[in-house]
mmCIF file of C-alpha atoms in Angstrom:
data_model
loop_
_atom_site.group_PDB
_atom_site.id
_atom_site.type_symbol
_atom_site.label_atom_id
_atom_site.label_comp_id
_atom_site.label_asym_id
_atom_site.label_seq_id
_atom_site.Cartn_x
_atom_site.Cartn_y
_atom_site.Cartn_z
ATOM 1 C CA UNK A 1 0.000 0.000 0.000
ATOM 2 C CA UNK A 2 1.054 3.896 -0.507
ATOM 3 C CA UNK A 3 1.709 5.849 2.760
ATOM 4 C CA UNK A 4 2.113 9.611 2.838
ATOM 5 C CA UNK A 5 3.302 10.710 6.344
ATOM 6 C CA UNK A 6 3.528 14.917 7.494
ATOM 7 C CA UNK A 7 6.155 15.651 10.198
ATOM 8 C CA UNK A 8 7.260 19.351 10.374
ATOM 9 C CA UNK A 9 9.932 19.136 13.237
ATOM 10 C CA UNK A 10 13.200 17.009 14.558
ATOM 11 C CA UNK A 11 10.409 15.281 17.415
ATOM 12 C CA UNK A 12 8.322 14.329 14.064
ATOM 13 C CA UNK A 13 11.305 13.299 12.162
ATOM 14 C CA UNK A 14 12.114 11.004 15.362
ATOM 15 C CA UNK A 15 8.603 9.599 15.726
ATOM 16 C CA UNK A 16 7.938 9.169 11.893
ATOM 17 C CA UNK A 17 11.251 7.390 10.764
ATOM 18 C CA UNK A 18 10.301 4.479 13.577
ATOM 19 C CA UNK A 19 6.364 4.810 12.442
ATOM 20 C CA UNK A 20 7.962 3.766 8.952
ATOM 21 C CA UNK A 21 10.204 1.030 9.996
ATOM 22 C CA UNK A 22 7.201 -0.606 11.573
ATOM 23 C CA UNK A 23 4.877 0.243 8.311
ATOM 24 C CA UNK A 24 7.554 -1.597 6.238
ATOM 25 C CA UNK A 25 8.151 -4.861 8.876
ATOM 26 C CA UNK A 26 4.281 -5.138 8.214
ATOM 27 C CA UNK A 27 3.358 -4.295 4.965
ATOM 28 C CA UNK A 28 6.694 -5.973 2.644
ATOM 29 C CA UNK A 29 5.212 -3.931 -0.265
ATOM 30 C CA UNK A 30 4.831 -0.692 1.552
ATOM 31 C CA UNK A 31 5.619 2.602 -0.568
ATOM 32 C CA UNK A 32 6.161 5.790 1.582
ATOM 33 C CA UNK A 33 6.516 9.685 0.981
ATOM 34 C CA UNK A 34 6.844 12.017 3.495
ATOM 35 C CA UNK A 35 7.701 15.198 4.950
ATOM 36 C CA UNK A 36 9.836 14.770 7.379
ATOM 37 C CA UNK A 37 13.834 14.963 8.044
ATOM 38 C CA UNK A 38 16.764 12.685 7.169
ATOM 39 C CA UNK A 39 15.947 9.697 9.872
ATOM 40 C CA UNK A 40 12.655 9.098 7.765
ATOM 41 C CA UNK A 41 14.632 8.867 4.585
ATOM 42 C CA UNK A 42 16.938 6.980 6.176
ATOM 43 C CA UNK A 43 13.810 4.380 7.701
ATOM 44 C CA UNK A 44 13.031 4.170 3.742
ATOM 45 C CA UNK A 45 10.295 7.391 3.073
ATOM 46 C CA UNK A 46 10.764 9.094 -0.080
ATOM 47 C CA UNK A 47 11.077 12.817 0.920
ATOM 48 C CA UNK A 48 9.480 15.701 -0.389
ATOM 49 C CA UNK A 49 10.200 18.561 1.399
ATOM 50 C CA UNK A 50 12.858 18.949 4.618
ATOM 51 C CA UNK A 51 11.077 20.071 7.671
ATOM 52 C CA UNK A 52 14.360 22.839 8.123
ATOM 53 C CA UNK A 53 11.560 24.400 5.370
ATOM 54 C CA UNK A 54 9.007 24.424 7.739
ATOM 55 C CA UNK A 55 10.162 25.681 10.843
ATOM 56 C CA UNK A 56 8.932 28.915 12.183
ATOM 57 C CA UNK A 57 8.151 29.084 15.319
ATOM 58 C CA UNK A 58 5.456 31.524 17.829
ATOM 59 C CA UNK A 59 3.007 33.470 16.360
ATOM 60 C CA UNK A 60 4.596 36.402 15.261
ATOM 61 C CA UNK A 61 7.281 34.356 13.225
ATOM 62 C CA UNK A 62 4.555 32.251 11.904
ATOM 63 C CA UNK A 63 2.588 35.342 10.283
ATOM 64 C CA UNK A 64 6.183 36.770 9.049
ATOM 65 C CA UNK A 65 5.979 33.699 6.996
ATOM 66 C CA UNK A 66 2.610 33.425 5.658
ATOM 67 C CA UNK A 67 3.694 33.722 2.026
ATOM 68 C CA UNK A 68 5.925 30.304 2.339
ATOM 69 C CA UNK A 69 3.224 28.558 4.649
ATOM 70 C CA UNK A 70 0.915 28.906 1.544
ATOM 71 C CA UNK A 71 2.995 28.113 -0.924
ATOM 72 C CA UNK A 72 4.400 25.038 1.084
ATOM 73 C CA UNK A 73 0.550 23.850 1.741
ATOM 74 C CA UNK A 74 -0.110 24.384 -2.243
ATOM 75 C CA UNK A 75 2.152 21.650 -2.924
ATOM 76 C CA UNK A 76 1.785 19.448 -0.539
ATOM 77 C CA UNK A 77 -1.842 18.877 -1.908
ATOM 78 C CA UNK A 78 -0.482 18.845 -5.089
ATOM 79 C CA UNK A 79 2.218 15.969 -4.067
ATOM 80 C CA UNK A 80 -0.828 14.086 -2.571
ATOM 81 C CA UNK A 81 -2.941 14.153 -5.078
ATOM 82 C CA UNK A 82 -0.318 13.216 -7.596
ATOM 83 C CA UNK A 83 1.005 10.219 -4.999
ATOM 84 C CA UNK A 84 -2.280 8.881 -4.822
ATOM 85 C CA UNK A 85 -1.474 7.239 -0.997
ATOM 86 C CA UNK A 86 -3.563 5.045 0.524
ATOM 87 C CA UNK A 87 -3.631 6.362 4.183
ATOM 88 C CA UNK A 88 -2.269 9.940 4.878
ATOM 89 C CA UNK A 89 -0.734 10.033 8.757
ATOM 90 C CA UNK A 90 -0.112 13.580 10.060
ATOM 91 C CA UNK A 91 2.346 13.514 13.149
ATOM 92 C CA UNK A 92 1.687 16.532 15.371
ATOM 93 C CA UNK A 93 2.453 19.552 13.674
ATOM 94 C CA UNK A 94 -1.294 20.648 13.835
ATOM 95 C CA UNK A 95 -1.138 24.439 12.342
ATOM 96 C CA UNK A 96 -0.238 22.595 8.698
ATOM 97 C CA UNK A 97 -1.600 19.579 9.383
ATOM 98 C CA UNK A 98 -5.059 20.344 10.219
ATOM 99 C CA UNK A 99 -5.691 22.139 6.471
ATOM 100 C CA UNK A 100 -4.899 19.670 5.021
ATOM 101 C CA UNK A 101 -6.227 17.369 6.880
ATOM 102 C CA UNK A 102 -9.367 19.013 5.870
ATOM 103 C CA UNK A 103 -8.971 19.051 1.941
ATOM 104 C CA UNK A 104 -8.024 15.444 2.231
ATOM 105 C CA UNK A 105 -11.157 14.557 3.825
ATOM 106 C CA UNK A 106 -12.847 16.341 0.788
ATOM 107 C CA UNK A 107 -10.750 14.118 -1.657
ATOM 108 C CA UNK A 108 -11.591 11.131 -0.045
ATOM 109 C CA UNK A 109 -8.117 10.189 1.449
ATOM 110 C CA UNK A 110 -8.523 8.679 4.511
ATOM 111 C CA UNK A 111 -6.756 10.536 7.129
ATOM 112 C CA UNK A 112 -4.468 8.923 10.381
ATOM 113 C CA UNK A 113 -3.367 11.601 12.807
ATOM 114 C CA UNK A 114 -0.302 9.613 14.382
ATOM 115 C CA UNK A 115 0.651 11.941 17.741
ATOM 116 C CA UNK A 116 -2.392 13.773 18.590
ATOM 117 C CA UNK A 117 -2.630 18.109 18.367
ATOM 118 C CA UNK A 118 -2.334 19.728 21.630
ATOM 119 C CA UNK A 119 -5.810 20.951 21.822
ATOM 120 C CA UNK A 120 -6.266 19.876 25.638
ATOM 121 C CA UNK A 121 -3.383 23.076 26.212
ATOM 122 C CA UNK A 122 -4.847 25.206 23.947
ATOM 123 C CA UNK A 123 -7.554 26.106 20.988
ATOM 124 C CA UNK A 124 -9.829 23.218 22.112
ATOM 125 C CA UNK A 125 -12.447 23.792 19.659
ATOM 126 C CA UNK A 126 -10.193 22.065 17.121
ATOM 127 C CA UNK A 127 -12.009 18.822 18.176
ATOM 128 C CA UNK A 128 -14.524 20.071 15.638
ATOM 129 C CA UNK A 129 -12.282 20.116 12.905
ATOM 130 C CA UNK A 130 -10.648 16.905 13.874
ATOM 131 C CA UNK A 131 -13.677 15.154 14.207
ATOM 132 C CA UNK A 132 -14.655 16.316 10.611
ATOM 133 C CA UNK A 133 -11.641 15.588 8.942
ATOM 134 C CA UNK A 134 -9.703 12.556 10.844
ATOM 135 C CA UNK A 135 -10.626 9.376 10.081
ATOM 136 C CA UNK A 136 -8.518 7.502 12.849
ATOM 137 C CA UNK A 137 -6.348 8.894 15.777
ATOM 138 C CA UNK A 138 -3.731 7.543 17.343
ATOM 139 C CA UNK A 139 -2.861 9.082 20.899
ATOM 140 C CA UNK A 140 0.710 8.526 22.919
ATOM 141 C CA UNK A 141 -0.111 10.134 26.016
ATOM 142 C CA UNK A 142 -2.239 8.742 28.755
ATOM 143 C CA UNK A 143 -4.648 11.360 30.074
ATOM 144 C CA UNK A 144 -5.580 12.102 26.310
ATOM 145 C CA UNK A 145 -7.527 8.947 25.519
ATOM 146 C CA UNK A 146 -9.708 10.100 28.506
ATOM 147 C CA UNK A 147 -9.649 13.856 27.233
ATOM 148 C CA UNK A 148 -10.977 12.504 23.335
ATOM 149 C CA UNK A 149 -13.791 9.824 24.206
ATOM 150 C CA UNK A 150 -15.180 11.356 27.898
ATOM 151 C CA UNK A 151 -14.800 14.931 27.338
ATOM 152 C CA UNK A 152 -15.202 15.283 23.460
ATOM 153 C CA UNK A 153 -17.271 11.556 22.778
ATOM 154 C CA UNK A 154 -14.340 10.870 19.844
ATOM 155 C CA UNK A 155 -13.029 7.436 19.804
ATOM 156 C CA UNK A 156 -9.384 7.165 19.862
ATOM 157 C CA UNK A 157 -6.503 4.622 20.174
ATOM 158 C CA UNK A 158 -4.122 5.122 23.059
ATOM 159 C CA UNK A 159 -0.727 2.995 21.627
ATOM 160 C CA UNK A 160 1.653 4.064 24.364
ATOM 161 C CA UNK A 161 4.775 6.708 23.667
ATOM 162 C CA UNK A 162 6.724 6.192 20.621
ATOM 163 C CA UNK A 163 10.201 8.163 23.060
ATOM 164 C CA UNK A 164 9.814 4.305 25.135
ATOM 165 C CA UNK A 165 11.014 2.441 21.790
ATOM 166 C CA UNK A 166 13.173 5.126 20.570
ATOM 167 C CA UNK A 167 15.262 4.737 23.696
ATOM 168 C CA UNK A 168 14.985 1.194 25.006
ATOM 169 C CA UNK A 169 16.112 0.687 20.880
ATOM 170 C CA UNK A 170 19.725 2.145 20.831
ATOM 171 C CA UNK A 171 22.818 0.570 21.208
ATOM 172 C CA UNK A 172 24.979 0.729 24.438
ATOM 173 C CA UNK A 173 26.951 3.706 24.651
ATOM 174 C CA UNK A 174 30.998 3.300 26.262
ATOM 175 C CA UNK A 175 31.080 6.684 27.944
ATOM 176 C CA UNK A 176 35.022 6.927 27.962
ATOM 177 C CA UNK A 177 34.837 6.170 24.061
ATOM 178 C CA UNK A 178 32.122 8.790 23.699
ATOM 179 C CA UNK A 179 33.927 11.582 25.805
ATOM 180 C CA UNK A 180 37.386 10.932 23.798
ATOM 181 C CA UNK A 181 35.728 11.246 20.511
ATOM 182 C CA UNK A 182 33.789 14.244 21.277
ATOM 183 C CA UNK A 183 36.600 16.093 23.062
ATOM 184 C CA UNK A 184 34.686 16.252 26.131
ATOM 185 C CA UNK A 185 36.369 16.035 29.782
ATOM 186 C CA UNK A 186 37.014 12.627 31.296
ATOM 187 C CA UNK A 187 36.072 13.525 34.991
ATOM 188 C CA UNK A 188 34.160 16.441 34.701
ATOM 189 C CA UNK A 189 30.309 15.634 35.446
ATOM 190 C CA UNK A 190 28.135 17.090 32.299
ATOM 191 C CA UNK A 191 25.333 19.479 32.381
ATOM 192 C CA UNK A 192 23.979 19.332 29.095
ATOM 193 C CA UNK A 193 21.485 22.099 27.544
ATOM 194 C CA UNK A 194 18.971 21.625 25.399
ATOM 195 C CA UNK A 195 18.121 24.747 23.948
ATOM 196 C CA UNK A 196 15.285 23.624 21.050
ATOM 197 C CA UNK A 197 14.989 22.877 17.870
ATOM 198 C CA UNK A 198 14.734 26.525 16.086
ATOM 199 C CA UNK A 199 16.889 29.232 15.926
ATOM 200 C CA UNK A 200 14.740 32.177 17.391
ATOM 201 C CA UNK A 201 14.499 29.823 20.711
ATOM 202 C CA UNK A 202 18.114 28.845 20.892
ATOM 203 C CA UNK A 203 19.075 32.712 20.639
ATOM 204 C CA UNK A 204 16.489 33.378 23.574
ATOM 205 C CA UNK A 205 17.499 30.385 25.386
ATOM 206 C CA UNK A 206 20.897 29.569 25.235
ATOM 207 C CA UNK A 207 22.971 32.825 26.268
ATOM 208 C CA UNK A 208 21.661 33.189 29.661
ATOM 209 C CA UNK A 209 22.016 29.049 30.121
ATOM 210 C CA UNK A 210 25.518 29.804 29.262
ATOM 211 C CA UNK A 211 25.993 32.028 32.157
ATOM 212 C CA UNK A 212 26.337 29.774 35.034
ATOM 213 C CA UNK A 213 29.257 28.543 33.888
ATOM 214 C CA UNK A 214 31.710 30.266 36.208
ATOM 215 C CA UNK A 215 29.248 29.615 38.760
ATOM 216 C CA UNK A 216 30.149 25.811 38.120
ATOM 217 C CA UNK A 217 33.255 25.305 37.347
ATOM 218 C CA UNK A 218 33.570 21.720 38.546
ATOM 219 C CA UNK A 219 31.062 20.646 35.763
ATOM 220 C CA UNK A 220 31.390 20.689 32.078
ATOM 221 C CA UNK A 221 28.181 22.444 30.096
ATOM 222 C CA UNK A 222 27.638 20.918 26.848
ATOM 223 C CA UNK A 223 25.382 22.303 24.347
ATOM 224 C CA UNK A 224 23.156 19.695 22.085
ATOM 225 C CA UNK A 225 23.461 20.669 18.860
ATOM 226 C CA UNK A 226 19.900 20.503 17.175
ATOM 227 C CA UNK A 227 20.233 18.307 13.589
ATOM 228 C CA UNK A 228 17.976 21.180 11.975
ATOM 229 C CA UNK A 229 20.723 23.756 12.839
ATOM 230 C CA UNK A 230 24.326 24.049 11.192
ATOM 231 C CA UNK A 231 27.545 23.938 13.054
ATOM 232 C CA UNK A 232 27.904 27.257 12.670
ATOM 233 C CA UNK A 233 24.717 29.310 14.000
ATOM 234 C CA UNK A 234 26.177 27.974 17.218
ATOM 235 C CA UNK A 235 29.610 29.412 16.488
ATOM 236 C CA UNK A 236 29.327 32.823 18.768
ATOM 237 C CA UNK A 237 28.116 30.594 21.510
ATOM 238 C CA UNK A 238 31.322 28.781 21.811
ATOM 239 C CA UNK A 239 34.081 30.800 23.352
ATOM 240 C CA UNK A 240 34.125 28.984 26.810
ATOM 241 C CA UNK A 241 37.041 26.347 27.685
ATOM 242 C CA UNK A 242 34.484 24.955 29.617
ATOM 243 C CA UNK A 243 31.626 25.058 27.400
ATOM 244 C CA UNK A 244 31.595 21.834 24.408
ATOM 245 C CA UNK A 245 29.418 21.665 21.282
ATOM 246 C CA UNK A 246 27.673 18.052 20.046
ATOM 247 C CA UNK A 247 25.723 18.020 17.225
ATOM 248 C CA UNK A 248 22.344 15.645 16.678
ATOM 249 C CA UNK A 249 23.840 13.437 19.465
ATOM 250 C CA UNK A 250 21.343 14.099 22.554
ATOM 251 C CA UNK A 251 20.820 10.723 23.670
ATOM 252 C CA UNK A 252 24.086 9.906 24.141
ATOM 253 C CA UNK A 253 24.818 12.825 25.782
ATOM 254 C CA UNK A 254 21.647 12.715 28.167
ATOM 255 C CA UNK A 255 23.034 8.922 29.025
ATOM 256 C CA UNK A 256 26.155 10.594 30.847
ATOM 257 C CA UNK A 257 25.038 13.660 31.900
ATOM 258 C CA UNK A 258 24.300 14.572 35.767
ATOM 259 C CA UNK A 259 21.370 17.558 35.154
ATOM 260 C CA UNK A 260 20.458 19.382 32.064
ATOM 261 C CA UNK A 261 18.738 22.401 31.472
ATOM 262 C CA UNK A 262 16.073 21.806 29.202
ATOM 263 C CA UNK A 263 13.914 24.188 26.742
ATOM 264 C CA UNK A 264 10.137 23.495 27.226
ATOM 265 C CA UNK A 265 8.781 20.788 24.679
ATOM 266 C CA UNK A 266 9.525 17.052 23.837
ATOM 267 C CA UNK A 267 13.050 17.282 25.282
ATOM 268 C CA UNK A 268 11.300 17.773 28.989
ATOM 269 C CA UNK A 269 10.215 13.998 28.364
ATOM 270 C CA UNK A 270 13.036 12.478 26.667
ATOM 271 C CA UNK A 271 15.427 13.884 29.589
ATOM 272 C CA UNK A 272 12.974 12.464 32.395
ATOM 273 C CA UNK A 273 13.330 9.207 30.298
ATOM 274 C CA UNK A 274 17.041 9.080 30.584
ATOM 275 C CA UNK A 275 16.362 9.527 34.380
ATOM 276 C CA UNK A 276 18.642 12.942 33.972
ATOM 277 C CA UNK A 277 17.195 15.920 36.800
ATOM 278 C CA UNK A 278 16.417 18.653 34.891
ATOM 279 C CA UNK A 279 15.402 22.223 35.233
ATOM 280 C CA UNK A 280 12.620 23.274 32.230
ATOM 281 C CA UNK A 281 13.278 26.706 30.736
ATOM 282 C CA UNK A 282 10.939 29.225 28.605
ATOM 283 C CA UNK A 283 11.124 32.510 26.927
ATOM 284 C CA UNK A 284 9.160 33.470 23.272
ATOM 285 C CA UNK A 285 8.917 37.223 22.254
ATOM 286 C CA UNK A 286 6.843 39.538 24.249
ATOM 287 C CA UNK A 287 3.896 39.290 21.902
ATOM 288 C CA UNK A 288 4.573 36.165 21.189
ATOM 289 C CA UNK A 289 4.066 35.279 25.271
ATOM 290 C CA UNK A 290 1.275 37.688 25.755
ATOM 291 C CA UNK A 291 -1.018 35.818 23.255
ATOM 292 C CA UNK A 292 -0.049 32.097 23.988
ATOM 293 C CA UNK A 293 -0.711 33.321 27.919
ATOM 294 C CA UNK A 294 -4.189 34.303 26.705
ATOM 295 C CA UNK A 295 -5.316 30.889 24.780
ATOM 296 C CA UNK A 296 -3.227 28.155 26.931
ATOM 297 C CA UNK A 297 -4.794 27.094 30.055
ATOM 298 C CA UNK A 298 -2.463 24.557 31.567
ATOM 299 C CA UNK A 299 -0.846 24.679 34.960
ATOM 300 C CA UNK A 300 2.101 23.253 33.493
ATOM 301 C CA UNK A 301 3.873 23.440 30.017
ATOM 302 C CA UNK A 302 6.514 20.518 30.621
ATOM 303 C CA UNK A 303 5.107 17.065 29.517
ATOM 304 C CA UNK A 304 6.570 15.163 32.158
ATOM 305 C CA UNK A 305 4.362 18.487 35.024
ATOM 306 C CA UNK A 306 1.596 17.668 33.065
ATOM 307 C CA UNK A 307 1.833 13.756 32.598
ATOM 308 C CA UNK A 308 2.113 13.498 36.332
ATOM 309 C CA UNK A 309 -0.524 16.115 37.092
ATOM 310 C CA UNK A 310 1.721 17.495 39.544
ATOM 311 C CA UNK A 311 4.896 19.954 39.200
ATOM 312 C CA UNK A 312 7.855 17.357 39.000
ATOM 313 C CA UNK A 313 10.354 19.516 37.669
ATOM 314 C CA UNK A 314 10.626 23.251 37.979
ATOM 315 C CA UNK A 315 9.339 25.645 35.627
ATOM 316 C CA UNK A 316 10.714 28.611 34.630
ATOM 317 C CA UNK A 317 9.020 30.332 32.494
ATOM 318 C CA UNK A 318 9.657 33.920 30.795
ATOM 319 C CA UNK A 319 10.017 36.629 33.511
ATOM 320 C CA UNK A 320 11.257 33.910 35.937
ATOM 321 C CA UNK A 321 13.884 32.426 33.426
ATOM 322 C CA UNK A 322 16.425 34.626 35.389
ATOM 323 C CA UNK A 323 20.086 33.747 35.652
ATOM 324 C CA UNK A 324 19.002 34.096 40.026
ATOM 325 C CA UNK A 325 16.381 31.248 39.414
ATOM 326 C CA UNK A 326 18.272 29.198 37.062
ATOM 327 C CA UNK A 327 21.159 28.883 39.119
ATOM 328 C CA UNK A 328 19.377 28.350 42.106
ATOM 329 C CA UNK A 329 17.454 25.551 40.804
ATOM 330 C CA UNK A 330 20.345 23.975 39.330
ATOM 331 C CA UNK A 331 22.003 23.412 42.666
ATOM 332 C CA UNK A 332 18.788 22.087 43.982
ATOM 333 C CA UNK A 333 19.251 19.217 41.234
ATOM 334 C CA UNK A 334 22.877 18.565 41.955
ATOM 335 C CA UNK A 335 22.688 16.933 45.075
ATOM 336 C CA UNK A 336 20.819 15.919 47.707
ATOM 337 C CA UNK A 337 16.629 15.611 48.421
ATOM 338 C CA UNK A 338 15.376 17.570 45.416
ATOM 339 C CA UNK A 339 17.985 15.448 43.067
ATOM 340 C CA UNK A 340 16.476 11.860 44.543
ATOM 341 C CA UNK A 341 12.589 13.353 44.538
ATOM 342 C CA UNK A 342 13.099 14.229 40.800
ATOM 343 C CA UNK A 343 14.707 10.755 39.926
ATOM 344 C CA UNK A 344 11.997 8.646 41.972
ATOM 345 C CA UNK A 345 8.818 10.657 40.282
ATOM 346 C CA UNK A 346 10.391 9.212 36.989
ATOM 347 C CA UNK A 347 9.950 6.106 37.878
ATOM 348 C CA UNK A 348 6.230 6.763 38.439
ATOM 349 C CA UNK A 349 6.143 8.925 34.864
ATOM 350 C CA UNK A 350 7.628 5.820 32.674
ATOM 351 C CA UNK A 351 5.371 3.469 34.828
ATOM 352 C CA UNK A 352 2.581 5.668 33.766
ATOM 353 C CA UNK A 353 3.469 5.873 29.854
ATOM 354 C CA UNK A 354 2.041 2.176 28.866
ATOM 355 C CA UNK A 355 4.994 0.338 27.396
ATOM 356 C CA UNK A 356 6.973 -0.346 24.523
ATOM 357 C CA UNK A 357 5.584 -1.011 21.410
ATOM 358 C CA UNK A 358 3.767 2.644 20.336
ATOM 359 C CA UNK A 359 5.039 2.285 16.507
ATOM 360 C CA UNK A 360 4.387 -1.015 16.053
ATOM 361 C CA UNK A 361 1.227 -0.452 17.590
ATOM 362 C CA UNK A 362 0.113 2.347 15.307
ATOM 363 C CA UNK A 363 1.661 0.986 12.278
ATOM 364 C CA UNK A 364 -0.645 -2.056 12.998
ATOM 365 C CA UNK A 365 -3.751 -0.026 13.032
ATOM 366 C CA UNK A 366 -3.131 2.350 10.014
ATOM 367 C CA UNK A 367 -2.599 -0.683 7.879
ATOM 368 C CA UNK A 368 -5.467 -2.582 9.015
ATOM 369 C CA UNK A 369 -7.526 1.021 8.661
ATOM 370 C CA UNK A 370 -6.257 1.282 5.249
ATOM 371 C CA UNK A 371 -7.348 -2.222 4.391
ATOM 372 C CA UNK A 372 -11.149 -1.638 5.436
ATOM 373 C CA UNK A 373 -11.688 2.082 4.142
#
């Protein structure tokens, strides 16, 4: 059968390229094209178009970019229409995907939304539009099975969180190799930093994360390089002896690291998952803040506050992303009672997550879907 899959970011990229794999190990004659990033060609999708296209992020850089959102949404119903697909799964990326989820519904594709919109933080009259134009969804997060078929009377399919086989998947890692080849202290405990994915974050983010170095010296701070970033945007970022640079490596480095500072997002959970204490960091552009502050009406913003339904790991979030707070709250994850509370509410937030087996799961279902539409 034909598959067309939309991913618009690195998390997509991620979740899509082992969505494919499992397509493939159950359908021997499966064709894909995608959007997506180089681990889905790699998995075997035919790309057409990069999701470093597609990346603006807030509101304000989103309507700066109108005139390429368009154009990129003309020919992506063009490229369906031409590909013919059997099943077309969106993953996440709801702003694109939700248009043309809609004029696919109108062709008579049938439509798989693999990693469900956000609409339980914000915007929840999406549902409408969702339950109009999505054929089948496939959920990875626990409370929002409940959230679809209780609050909204949609049917869904909860398959457990794709991050589970990404991790429990990858090969062991020799630290002391990994350190030599990456030029990285051999004693030094790490603190890595995850700045995000885009470049308007990282600028926001990343400067003042940088400034607790000399505040601890007897760690090493190593900044993980986003893959939809070059080398060199993080160039004026790098003039610290005891600052490193890896690049599309952040498992490996979350495996050794001690704490991380972490920009708000899908990192939050994939840190928690390496069982690495974290601090969760947020800043957008003032109007940026001022209208997301107005439409989202969480308590928390971090996946693994809001999986747990109860503030795990701190929050800072603009006006309290200070260098005060942040280096406060970084010695509170160090050492001692805050460090072990942190680790032992992980346990609780993997126990919580369902299992392995999300991809194959979903995979399972799309086919069998696409085989009775």
């Amino acid at each position: 059968m034909k598959y067309y899959i939309i991913a618009g970011e690195a998390s997509g990229d991620l979740h899509g390229s082992n969505l494919i794999k499992a397509l493939k190990k159950q359908d021997e004659h499966a064709n894909i094209r995608c959007w997506g990033g180089d681990l889905m060609e790699q998995a075997g999708g035919t790309l057409a178009k990069h999701y470093k296209e597609l990346a603006f992020m807030g509101f304000l850089e989103v309507i700066l970019n109108l005139n390429s959102i368009f154009k990129n949404i003309k020919f992506c119903k063009q490229d369906i229409a031409a590909f013919k697909p059997d099943a077309i799964i969106f993953i996440d990326y709801s702003g694109f995907n939700l248009r043309i989820a809609k004029w696919a519904k109108e062709h008579n594709f049938q439509t798989n939304y693999y990693i469900s919109p956000q609409i339980w933080a914000s915007r929840e009259g999406r549902i409408e539009k969702i339950k109009a134009t999505v054929d089948h969804m496939y959920v990875i997060l626990p409370f929002e099975k409940e959230f679809y078929e209780k609050k909204h009377n949609y049917p869904v399919n909860f398959v457990g969180h794709p991050l589970l086989d990404a991790i429990a998947n990858r090969p062991e890692l020799i630290e002391h190799s990994f350190r030599t080849a990456n030029g990285l202290d051999s004693n030094k405990p790490i603190i890595a930093l995850l700045p995000g994915s885009r470049k308007q974050e990282v600028q926001k983010m990343l400067t003042l994360m940088l400034s607790l170095t000399e505040d601890f010296i007897d760690y090493e701070f190593v900044i993980a390089g986003a893959p939809s970033l070059d080398k060199e945007f993080y160039a004026t970022f790098l003039n610290d002896a005891n600052v490193k640079f890896i690049q599309n490596k952040t498992y490996d480095l979350l495996t050794i690291s001690t704490a991380a500072l972490v920009t708000s997002g899908t990192a939050t959970l994939e840190t928690a998952l390496f069982k690495v204490p974290q601090v969760v960091c947020y800043k957008a552009n003032w109007i940026s803040y001022q209208i997301a502050k107005r439409i989202i009406t969480l308590e928390y913003i971090s996946l693994v506050n809001l999986i747990m339904q109860k503030e795990v790991v701190k929050e800072l979030i603009q006006d309290d992303f200070t260098k005060q707070n942040l280096k406060k709250e970084l010695n509170l994850i160090l050492k001692g009672e805050a460090r072990a509370k942190q680790l032992n509410a992980y346990e609780e937030l993997i126990a919580k997550l369902g299992g392995s087996g999300a991809s194959s799961k979903a995979a399972s279902l799309i086919i069998k879907n696409a085989k009775t539409s």
